Structure formats: structure tokens, C-alpha cells
């Protein structure tokens, strides 16, 4: 059974090297577990969607909750799915410094990434729009 999980967290170390290390580890680990997804990062905040088998996604989310590189981990949405939305990505990445601020403003009060202040469905709609506008990079 396939599931999709959406969560938010804050980076303990927001340096570019630390963020790249998280992405690199995800891209190495996720394919062996059948995990696909996308990571959106900006202003010290992560918004991540992960998809795969229920056990694999549950195990990964448990690991993220204990990962010392993340804090304030919060589950935004969880659902059973019929097919993957991010099947082409082991872990796609959104560079918010290159995103038109009007896209962010469409989904929140301010033109910044703040998944803590909106519903999980709104956060997922933002990810969908970022995909539609080709703002997601790093398909590998």
C-alpha cells in the first residue's frame, strides 16, 4: 500500500552545506527503500513530501523525528494514495530563492514558506504549483 506523508521542520543548522548533506543522504538512501518525494527549503524551514510503502514511509518519518539536524518536526498530512505524485524524484528540491514570491503569497499571509501557519492541504497545493511551474530541481 502506497502512502504520502507531508511534514514541516526547522533546520538546526541552516548553512548550505548542512542542507546539501541532508539532500545527498536522502538521494542515496531513498531509492533502496522505495521512497520518492520533494523537499522545499527556505528561511530555515523544511516542507517535505515523502511517498512509498506504508512501513518505509513510517520508518523514515520516525528517523526524521529523531534526527538532530531537524527540530519542531510536525506532521501536516498523511494519506493512502493510488499512485505517486513525485515518482520521478528520489528527492526533488525547491530553491525558494528562485521562486516568484507571488506563488508563496498565493498560499499564505506573507511571501515566505510557513507551513506551520497553513493546513497540510494548502502546503501540498503549494508543492503542486511549484511542480507545475518547474520550480523543483534535482530529479536524481
PDB file of C-alpha atoms in Angstrom:
ATOM      1  CA  UNK A   1       0.000   0.000   0.000  1.00  0.00           C
ATOM      2  CA  UNK A   2       1.329   3.402  -1.020  1.00  0.00           C
ATOM      3  CA  UNK A   3       1.105   6.433   1.267  1.00  0.00           C
ATOM      4  CA  UNK A   4       2.118  10.078   1.170  1.00  0.00           C
ATOM      5  CA  UNK A   5       3.280  11.991   4.210  1.00  0.00           C
ATOM      6  CA  UNK A   6       3.793  15.739   4.415  1.00  0.00           C
ATOM      7  CA  UNK A   7       5.706  17.308   7.299  1.00  0.00           C
ATOM      8  CA  UNK A   8       7.422  20.529   8.301  1.00  0.00           C
ATOM      9  CA  UNK A   9      10.546  21.020  10.386  1.00  0.00           C
ATOM     10  CA  UNK A  10      13.151  23.643  11.138  1.00  0.00           C
ATOM     11  CA  UNK A  11      16.826  23.247  10.332  1.00  0.00           C
ATOM     12  CA  UNK A  12      19.139  23.172  13.332  1.00  0.00           C
ATOM     13  CA  UNK A  13      21.996  24.232  11.016  1.00  0.00           C
ATOM     14  CA  UNK A  14      20.679  26.297   8.096  1.00  0.00           C
ATOM     15  CA  UNK A  15      24.019  26.500   6.290  1.00  0.00           C
ATOM     16  CA  UNK A  16      24.037  25.492   2.596  1.00  0.00           C
ATOM     17  CA  UNK A  17      26.467  22.647   3.361  1.00  0.00           C
ATOM     18  CA  UNK A  18      24.172  21.193   6.013  1.00  0.00           C
ATOM     19  CA  UNK A  19      21.132  21.367   3.716  1.00  0.00           C
ATOM     20  CA  UNK A  20      23.087  19.753   0.879  1.00  0.00           C
ATOM     21  CA  UNK A  21      24.188  16.968   3.241  1.00  0.00           C
ATOM     22  CA  UNK A  22      20.538  16.201   4.065  1.00  0.00           C
ATOM     23  CA  UNK A  23      19.627  16.121   0.371  1.00  0.00           C
ATOM     24  CA  UNK A  24      22.611  13.970  -0.511  1.00  0.00           C
ATOM     25  CA  UNK A  25      21.796  11.448   2.207  1.00  0.00           C
ATOM     26  CA  UNK A  26      18.154  11.340   1.074  1.00  0.00           C
ATOM     27  CA  UNK A  27      19.131  10.717  -2.533  1.00  0.00           C
ATOM     28  CA  UNK A  28      21.419   7.855  -1.505  1.00  0.00           C
ATOM     29  CA  UNK A  29      19.067   6.204   0.988  1.00  0.00           C
ATOM     30  CA  UNK A  30      15.601   6.686  -0.506  1.00  0.00           C
ATOM     31  CA  UNK A  31      15.857   4.597  -3.705  1.00  0.00           C
ATOM     32  CA  UNK A  32      16.779   1.456  -1.772  1.00  0.00           C
ATOM     33  CA  UNK A  33      13.653   1.913   0.383  1.00  0.00           C
ATOM     34  CA  UNK A  34      11.317   2.779  -2.489  1.00  0.00           C
ATOM     35  CA  UNK A  35      10.889   6.339  -1.200  1.00  0.00           C
ATOM     36  CA  UNK A  36      10.239   9.263  -3.545  1.00  0.00           C
ATOM     37  CA  UNK A  37       9.466  12.857  -2.675  1.00  0.00           C
ATOM     38  CA  UNK A  38      10.268  16.516  -2.732  1.00  0.00           C
ATOM     39  CA  UNK A  39      11.925  18.851  -0.241  1.00  0.00           C
ATOM     40  CA  UNK A  40      11.164  22.560  -0.135  1.00  0.00           C
ATOM     41  CA  UNK A  41      13.502  24.694   1.969  1.00  0.00           C
ATOM     42  CA  UNK A  42      13.523  28.368   2.787  1.00  0.00           C
ATOM     43  CA  UNK A  43      14.093  30.636   5.744  1.00  0.00           C
ATOM     44  CA  UNK A  44      15.286  27.757   7.893  1.00  0.00           C
ATOM     45  CA  UNK A  45      12.084  25.770   7.280  1.00  0.00           C
ATOM     46  CA  UNK A  46      11.684  22.403   5.558  1.00  0.00           C
ATOM     47  CA  UNK A  47       8.469  21.299   3.868  1.00  0.00           C
ATOM     48  CA  UNK A  48       8.803  17.735   2.667  1.00  0.00           C
ATOM     49  CA  UNK A  49       6.508  15.241   0.978  1.00  0.00           C
ATOM     50  CA  UNK A  50       7.582  11.605   1.052  1.00  0.00           C
ATOM     51  CA  UNK A  51       5.862   8.715  -0.727  1.00  0.00           C
ATOM     52  CA  UNK A  52       6.281   4.984  -0.689  1.00  0.00           C
ATOM     53  CA  UNK A  53       5.155   1.863   1.130  1.00  0.00           C
ATOM     54  CA  UNK A  54       3.458   2.489   4.457  1.00  0.00           C
ATOM     55  CA  UNK A  55       6.206   0.830   6.523  1.00  0.00           C
ATOM     56  CA  UNK A  56       9.055   2.544   4.665  1.00  0.00           C
ATOM     57  CA  UNK A  57       7.444   5.996   4.969  1.00  0.00           C
ATOM     58  CA  UNK A  58       6.629   5.413   8.641  1.00  0.00           C
ATOM     59  CA  UNK A  59      10.212   4.298   9.361  1.00  0.00           C
ATOM     60  CA  UNK A  60      11.667   7.311   7.543  1.00  0.00           C
ATOM     61  CA  UNK A  61       9.400   9.761   9.349  1.00  0.00           C
ATOM     62  CA  UNK A  62      10.380   8.184  12.690  1.00  0.00           C
ATOM     63  CA  UNK A  63      14.037   8.679  11.765  1.00  0.00           C
ATOM     64  CA  UNK A  64      13.420  12.323  10.795  1.00  0.00           C
ATOM     65  CA  UNK A  65      11.713  12.978  14.140  1.00  0.00           C
ATOM     66  CA  UNK A  66      14.862  11.775  15.935  1.00  0.00           C
ATOM     67  CA  UNK A  67      17.349  13.390  13.511  1.00  0.00           C
ATOM     68  CA  UNK A  68      19.378  16.040  15.379  1.00  0.00           C
ATOM     69  CA  UNK A  69      19.501  18.147  12.187  1.00  0.00           C
ATOM     70  CA  UNK A  70      15.734  18.789  12.461  1.00  0.00           C
ATOM     71  CA  UNK A  71      13.685  20.447  15.189  1.00  0.00           C
ATOM     72  CA  UNK A  72       9.989  21.298  15.542  1.00  0.00           C
ATOM     73  CA  UNK A  73       9.025  18.324  13.337  1.00  0.00           C
ATOM     74  CA  UNK A  74       5.287  18.471  12.696  1.00  0.00           C
ATOM     75  CA  UNK A  75       3.061  16.119  10.695  1.00  0.00           C
ATOM     76  CA  UNK A  76       0.928  18.159   8.283  1.00  0.00           C
ATOM     77  CA  UNK A  77      -0.853  15.479   6.257  1.00  0.00           C
ATOM     78  CA  UNK A  78      -0.900  11.711   5.758  1.00  0.00           C
ATOM     79  CA  UNK A  79      -2.937   9.765   3.223  1.00  0.00           C
ATOM     80  CA  UNK A  80      -3.151   6.481   1.366  1.00  0.00           C
ATOM     81  CA  UNK A  81      -2.578   7.049  -2.349  1.00  0.00           C
ATOM     82  CA  UNK A  82      -3.240   5.091  -5.526  1.00  0.00           C
ATOM     83  CA  UNK A  83      -0.179   6.415  -7.320  1.00  0.00           C
ATOM     84  CA  UNK A  84       2.871   8.519  -6.631  1.00  0.00           C
ATOM     85  CA  UNK A  85       2.894  12.200  -7.438  1.00  0.00           C
ATOM     86  CA  UNK A  86       6.683  12.501  -7.064  1.00  0.00           C
ATOM     87  CA  UNK A  87       7.656   9.181  -8.654  1.00  0.00           C
ATOM     88  CA  UNK A  88      10.345  10.812 -10.815  1.00  0.00           C
ATOM     89  CA  UNK A  89      12.289  12.103  -7.832  1.00  0.00           C
ATOM     90  CA  UNK A  90      14.369  10.272  -5.264  1.00  0.00           C
ATOM     91  CA  UNK A  91      14.274  13.678  -3.569  1.00  0.00           C
ATOM     92  CA  UNK A  92      13.456  16.751  -5.650  1.00  0.00           C
ATOM     93  CA  UNK A  93      14.495  20.123  -4.302  1.00  0.00           C
ATOM     94  CA  UNK A  94      12.875  23.545  -4.442  1.00  0.00           C
ATOM     95  CA  UNK A  95      15.197  26.537  -4.239  1.00  0.00           C
ATOM     96  CA  UNK A  96      12.921  29.208  -2.761  1.00  0.00           C
ATOM     97  CA  UNK A  97      15.384  31.981  -3.556  1.00  0.00           C
ATOM     98  CA  UNK A  98      14.418  31.477  -7.203  1.00  0.00           C
ATOM     99  CA  UNK A  99      10.654  31.170  -6.709  1.00  0.00           C
ATOM    100  CA  UNK A 100       8.376  34.062  -7.613  1.00  0.00           C
ATOM    101  CA  UNK A 101       7.142  35.445  -4.297  1.00  0.00           C
ATOM    102  CA  UNK A 102       3.612  35.745  -5.680  1.00  0.00           C
ATOM    103  CA  UNK A 103       3.387  31.928  -5.646  1.00  0.00           C
ATOM    104  CA  UNK A 104       4.184  31.852  -1.926  1.00  0.00           C
ATOM    105  CA  UNK A 105       1.829  34.759  -1.245  1.00  0.00           C
ATOM    106  CA  UNK A 106      -0.979  32.885  -3.004  1.00  0.00           C
ATOM    107  CA  UNK A 107      -0.909  30.275  -0.226  1.00  0.00           C
ATOM    108  CA  UNK A 108      -0.045  32.280   2.892  1.00  0.00           C
ATOM    109  CA  UNK A 109      -0.286  35.657   4.561  1.00  0.00           C
ATOM    110  CA  UNK A 110       3.314  36.575   3.770  1.00  0.00           C
ATOM    111  CA  UNK A 111       5.535  35.729   0.780  1.00  0.00           C
ATOM    112  CA  UNK A 112       7.572  33.196   2.735  1.00  0.00           C
ATOM    113  CA  UNK A 113       7.498  29.481   3.436  1.00  0.00           C
ATOM    114  CA  UNK A 114       5.497  28.932   6.631  1.00  0.00           C
ATOM    115  CA  UNK A 115       3.797  25.518   6.607  1.00  0.00           C
ATOM    116  CA  UNK A 116       3.174  25.855  10.352  1.00  0.00           C
ATOM    117  CA  UNK A 117       0.541  28.533   9.731  1.00  0.00           C
ATOM    118  CA  UNK A 118      -1.465  26.796   6.994  1.00  0.00           C
ATOM    119  CA  UNK A 119      -3.167  23.433   6.555  1.00  0.00           C
ATOM    120  CA  UNK A 120      -1.448  20.385   5.134  1.00  0.00           C
ATOM    121  CA  UNK A 121      -3.691  20.578   2.063  1.00  0.00           C
ATOM    122  CA  UNK A 122      -2.581  24.170   1.434  1.00  0.00           C
ATOM    123  CA  UNK A 123       1.074  23.143   1.782  1.00  0.00           C
ATOM    124  CA  UNK A 124       0.525  20.286  -0.651  1.00  0.00           C
ATOM    125  CA  UNK A 125      -1.179  22.679  -3.101  1.00  0.00           C
ATOM    126  CA  UNK A 126       1.924  24.880  -2.900  1.00  0.00           C
ATOM    127  CA  UNK A 127       4.133  21.894  -3.768  1.00  0.00           C
ATOM    128  CA  UNK A 128       1.832  21.066  -6.685  1.00  0.00           C
ATOM    129  CA  UNK A 129       2.136  24.618  -8.009  1.00  0.00           C
ATOM    130  CA  UNK A 130       5.902  24.570  -7.615  1.00  0.00           C
ATOM    131  CA  UNK A 131       5.932  21.400  -9.704  1.00  0.00           C
ATOM    132  CA  UNK A 132       3.674  22.968 -12.336  1.00  0.00           C
ATOM    133  CA  UNK A 133       5.948  25.997 -12.615  1.00  0.00           C
ATOM    134  CA  UNK A 134       9.075  23.824 -12.912  1.00  0.00           C
ATOM    135  CA  UNK A 135      10.483  25.213  -9.671  1.00  0.00           C
ATOM    136  CA  UNK A 136      11.566  21.758  -8.499  1.00  0.00           C
ATOM    137  CA  UNK A 137      15.092  20.679  -9.362  1.00  0.00           C
ATOM    138  CA  UNK A 138      17.270  17.710  -8.634  1.00  0.00           C
ATOM    139  CA  UNK A 139      15.235  14.819 -10.017  1.00  0.00           C
ATOM    140  CA  UNK A 140      18.007  12.362  -9.235  1.00  0.00           C
TER     141      UNK A 140
END
